[in-house]
Coordinates of N, CA and C in Angstrom, one line a residue:
M1 N 100.2 57.8 77.6 CA 100.9 58.5 76.5 C 100.4 59.9 76.3
N2 N 101.3 60.7 75.9 CA 101.0 62.1 75.7 C 100.0 62.2 74.4
T3 N 99.0 63.0 74.5 CA 98.1 63.2 73.4 C 98.5 64.3 72.5
F4 N 99.7 64.9 72.7 CA 100.1 66.0 71.8 C 101.2 65.6 70.8
Y5 N 101.3 64.3 70.6 CA 102.3 63.8 69.6 C 102.1 64.4 68.2
H6 N 100.9 64.8 67.9 CA 100.7 65.3 66.5 C 101.3 66.7 66.2
L7 N 101.8 67.3 67.2 CA 102.5 68.6 67.0 C 103.5 68.6 65.9
K8 N 104.3 67.5 65.9 CA 105.3 67.3 64.9 C 104.7 67.3 63.5
T9 N 103.6 66.6 63.4 CA 103.0 66.5 62.0 C 102.6 67.9 61.6
Y10 N 102.0 68.7 62.5 CA 101.6 70.0 62.1 C 102.8 70.9 61.7
R11 N 103.8 70.8 62.5 CA 105.0 71.6 62.2 C 105.7 71.2 60.9
E12 N 105.8 69.9 60.7 CA 106.4 69.4 59.4 C 105.6 69.8 58.2
R13 N 104.3 69.7 58.3 CA 103.4 70.1 57.2 C 103.6 71.6 56.8
S14 N 103.9 72.4 57.8 CA 104.1 73.8 57.6 C 105.5 74.1 57.0
G15 N 106.4 73.1 57.0 CA 107.7 73.3 56.5 C 108.7 74.0 57.5
I16 N 108.3 74.1 58.7 CA 109.2 74.8 59.7 C 110.1 73.7 60.3
A17 N 111.4 74.0 60.3 CA 112.4 73.0 60.9 C 112.2 73.0 62.4
L18 N 112.5 71.9 63.0 CA 112.5 71.7 64.5 C 113.3 72.8 65.2
G19 N 114.5 73.0 64.7 CA 115.4 74.0 65.4 C 114.8 75.4 65.3
D20 N 114.3 75.7 64.1 CA 113.7 77.0 64.0 C 112.5 77.2 64.9
M21 N 111.6 76.2 65.0 CA 110.5 76.3 65.9 C 111.0 76.4 67.4
A22 N 111.9 75.6 67.7 CA 112.5 75.7 69.1 C 113.0 77.1 69.4
E23 N 113.7 77.6 68.5 CA 114.3 79.0 68.7 C 113.2 80.0 68.8
I24 N 112.2 79.9 68.0 CA 111.1 80.9 68.0 C 110.3 80.9 69.3
I25 N 110.1 79.7 69.9 CA 109.4 79.5 71.1 C 110.2 79.4 72.3
S26 N 111.5 79.6 72.2 CA 112.5 79.7 73.3 C 112.5 78.4 74.1
I27 N 112.8 77.3 73.5 CA 112.9 76.0 74.1 C 114.1 75.3 73.4
D28 N 114.8 74.5 74.1 CA 115.9 73.8 73.5 C 115.3 72.6 72.6
I29 N 116.1 72.3 71.5 CA 115.7 71.4 70.5 C 115.3 70.0 71.1
A30 N 116.2 69.5 72.0 CA 116.0 68.2 72.6 C 114.6 68.1 73.4
S31 N 114.3 69.2 74.1 CA 113.0 69.2 74.8 C 111.8 69.3 73.9
L32 N 111.9 70.1 72.8 CA 110.8 70.2 71.9 C 110.7 68.8 71.1
S33 N 111.8 68.2 70.8 CA 111.7 66.9 70.1 C 111.0 65.9 71.0
K34 N 111.3 65.9 72.3 CA 110.6 64.9 73.2 C 109.1 65.2 73.3
I35 N 108.8 66.5 73.3 CA 107.3 66.9 73.3 C 106.7 66.4 72.0
E36 N 107.3 66.6 70.9 CA 106.7 66.2 69.6 C 106.6 64.7 69.5
K37 N 107.5 64.0 70.1 CA 107.4 62.5 70.0 C 106.5 61.9 71.1
G38 N 105.9 62.8 71.9 CA 104.9 62.3 72.9 C 105.6 61.8 74.1
K39 N 106.9 62.0 74.3 CA 107.6 61.6 75.5 C 107.5 62.5 76.7
R40 N 107.0 63.7 76.4 CA 106.9 64.7 77.5 C 105.6 65.6 77.1
K41 N 104.9 65.9 78.2 CA 103.7 66.7 77.9 C 104.1 68.2 77.8
P42 N 103.6 68.9 76.8 CA 104.0 70.3 76.6 C 103.3 71.2 77.6
P43 N 104.0 72.2 78.0 CA 103.3 73.3 78.8 C 102.4 74.0 77.9
L44 N 101.4 74.7 78.5 CA 100.4 75.5 77.8 C 101.1 76.4 76.8
S45 N 102.2 77.0 77.3 CA 102.9 78.0 76.4 C 103.3 77.4 75.1
I46 N 103.7 76.1 75.1 CA 104.1 75.5 73.8 C 102.9 75.2 72.9
V47 N 101.8 74.7 73.5 CA 100.6 74.5 72.7 C 100.1 75.8 72.1
L48 N 100.1 76.9 72.9 CA 99.7 78.2 72.4 C 100.6 78.7 71.3
S49 N 101.9 78.4 71.5 CA 102.9 78.9 70.5 C 102.6 78.2 69.1
Y50 N 102.3 76.9 69.2 CA 101.9 76.2 67.9 C 100.7 76.7 67.3
H51 N 99.7 77.1 68.2 CA 98.5 77.7 67.7 C 98.8 79.0 67.0
F52 N 99.6 79.9 67.7 CA 99.9 81.2 67.1 C 100.7 81.1 65.8
I53 N 101.7 80.3 65.9 CA 102.7 80.2 64.8 C 102.1 79.5 63.6
L54 N 101.5 78.4 63.8 CA 101.0 77.6 62.7 C 99.5 77.8 62.3
G55 N 98.8 78.6 63.2 CA 97.4 78.9 62.9 C 96.5 77.7 63.1
I56 N 96.9 76.7 63.9 CA 96.1 75.5 64.1 C 95.1 75.8 65.3
P57 N 93.8 75.5 65.1 CA 92.8 75.8 66.2 C 93.2 75.0 67.4
I58 N 93.0 75.6 68.6 CA 93.3 74.9 69.9 C 92.6 73.6 70.0
E59 N 91.4 73.4 69.5 CA 90.7 72.1 69.7 C 91.4 71.0 68.8
K60 N 92.0 71.4 67.8 CA 92.8 70.4 67.0 C 94.1 70.1 67.7
L61 N 94.7 71.1 68.2 CA 96.0 70.9 68.9 C 95.8 70.0 70.2
C62 N 94.7 70.1 70.8 CA 94.4 69.4 72.0 C 93.6 68.1 71.8
K63 N 93.2 67.9 70.6 CA 92.4 66.7 70.2 C 91.7 66.0 71.3
N64 N 92.2 64.9 71.8 CA 91.4 64.1 72.8 C 91.2 64.8 74.1
K65 N 92.1 65.6 74.5 CA 92.0 66.4 75.7 C 90.8 67.3 75.7
Y66 N 90.6 67.9 74.5 CA 89.5 68.9 74.4 C 88.1 68.3 74.7
T67 N 87.8 67.2 74.1 CA 86.5 66.5 74.3 C 86.5 65.9 75.7
E68 N 87.6 65.4 76.1 CA 87.6 64.8 77.5 C 87.4 65.8 78.6
L69 N 88.0 67.0 78.5 CA 87.8 68.0 79.4 C 86.3 68.6 79.4
L70 N 85.8 68.8 78.2 CA 84.5 69.2 78.0 C 83.5 68.3 78.7
K71 N 83.6 67.0 78.4 CA 82.7 66.0 79.1 C 82.9 66.0 80.6
N72 N 84.1 66.0 81.0 CA 84.3 66.0 82.5 C 83.8 67.2 83.2
N73 N 84.0 68.4 82.6 CA 83.4 69.6 83.1 C 81.9 69.6 83.2
T74 N 81.3 69.1 82.1 CA 79.8 69.0 82.1 C 79.3 68.0 83.2
L75 N 79.9 66.9 83.3 CA 79.5 65.9 84.3 C 79.7 66.5 85.7
Q76 N 80.8 67.2 86.0 CA 81.1 67.7 87.3 C 80.1 68.9 87.6
A77 N 79.7 69.7 86.6 CA 78.8 70.8 86.8 C 77.4 70.2 87.1
V78 N 77.0 69.2 86.4 CA 75.7 68.5 86.7 C 75.7 67.9 88.1
A79 N 76.8 67.3 88.5 CA 76.9 66.6 89.8 C 76.8 67.7 90.9
L80 N 77.4 68.9 90.7 CA 77.4 70.0 91.6 C 76.0 70.5 91.8
K81 N 75.3 70.7 90.6 CA 73.9 71.1 90.7 C 73.0 70.2 91.4
D82 N 73.2 68.9 91.2 CA 72.4 67.9 91.9 C 72.7 68.0 93.5
R83 N 73.9 68.1 93.8 CA 74.2 68.3 95.3 C 73.6 69.5 95.9
L84 N 73.7 70.6 95.1 CA 73.0 71.9 95.6 C 71.5 71.7 95.7
L85 N 70.9 71.1 94.7 CA 69.5 70.9 94.8 C 69.1 70.0 96.0
D86 N 69.9 69.0 96.3 CA 69.6 68.2 97.5 C 69.8 69.0 98.8
A87 N 70.7 69.9 98.8 CA 71.0 70.6 100.1 C 70.0 71.7 100.2
M88 N 69.8 72.5 99.2 CA 68.9 73.7 99.2 C 68.8 74.4 100.6
T89 N 70.0 74.6 101.2 CA 70.1 75.4 102.4 C 70.9 76.6 102.1
G90 N 70.6 77.6 102.8 CA 71.4 78.9 102.6 C 70.7 79.8 101.6
P91 N 70.9 81.1 101.8 CA 70.2 82.1 101.0 C 70.6 82.2 99.5
H92 N 71.8 81.7 99.2 CA 72.4 81.9 97.9 C 72.4 80.7 97.0
I93 N 71.8 79.6 97.5 CA 71.8 78.3 96.7 C 71.1 78.5 95.4
S94 N 70.0 79.2 95.4 CA 69.2 79.3 94.1 C 70.1 80.1 93.1
D95 N 70.8 81.1 93.6 CA 71.6 81.9 92.7 C 72.8 81.0 92.1
R96 N 73.3 80.2 93.0 CA 74.4 79.3 92.5 C 73.9 78.4 91.5
I97 N 72.7 77.8 91.7 CA 72.1 76.9 90.8 C 71.9 77.5 89.4
K98 N 71.4 78.8 89.4 CA 71.2 79.5 88.2 C 72.5 79.7 87.4
N99 N 73.5 80.0 88.1 CA 74.9 80.2 87.5 C 75.4 78.9 87.0
I100 N 75.2 77.8 87.7 CA 75.6 76.5 87.2 C 74.8 76.1 86.0
D101 N 73.5 76.4 85.9 CA 72.7 76.1 84.7 C 73.3 76.8 83.5
I102 N 73.7 78.1 83.7 CA 74.4 78.8 82.6 C 75.6 78.1 82.2
I103 N 76.4 77.7 83.1 CA 77.7 77.0 82.8 C 77.4 75.7 82.0
I104 N 76.4 74.9 82.5 CA 76.1 73.7 81.9 C 75.6 73.9 80.4
D105 N 74.8 74.9 80.2 CA 74.3 75.3 78.9 C 75.5 75.7 78.0
Q106 N 76.5 76.4 78.5 CA 77.6 76.8 77.7 C 78.5 75.6 77.4
L107 N 78.7 74.7 78.3 CA 79.5 73.5 78.0 C 78.8 72.6 77.0
V108 N 77.5 72.5 77.1 CA 76.8 71.7 76.1 C 76.8 72.3 74.7
N109 N 76.7 73.6 74.7 CA 76.8 74.3 73.4 C 78.2 74.1 72.7
V110 N 79.3 74.2 73.5 CA 80.6 74.0 73.0 C 80.8 72.6 72.5
E111 N 80.3 71.6 73.3 CA 80.3 70.2 72.9 C 79.6 70.0 71.6
T112 N 78.4 70.6 71.4 CA 77.7 70.5 70.2 C 78.4 71.1 69.0
Q113 N 78.9 72.3 69.2 CA 79.7 72.9 68.1 C 80.9 72.1 67.7
Y114 N 81.6 71.6 68.7 CA 82.8 70.7 68.4 C 82.4 69.5 67.7
A115 N 81.3 68.8 68.1 CA 80.8 67.6 67.5 C 80.4 67.8 66.0
N116 N 80.0 69.0 65.7 CA 79.5 69.3 64.3 C 80.6 69.8 63.4
K117 N 81.8 69.8 63.9 CA 82.9 70.2 63.0 C 83.5 69.1 62.2

């Protein structure tokens, strides 16, 4: 199931009619209705439009996807670092590992900030 079904709730709370939202973001009403009901995944342009128009933070609009992607990116970055450490061949491996450490730190910081909200 689509994890963006809550878009309808945010729109309705703001008092904006479905047709008005559809016209503002240049999509037909039927397609937007399917997105809001969770029957179709929204393109990034729709999610960003809800963010701009309604002022809803991206992490709220993306709810489950936000934490899921953060965790997946962190796990993949750690796995890549481990593979590079095992290989340690080539002149640029240490530079790549330093950059991956920076990425891992950034991802962990974002996860921590999100968890504390």
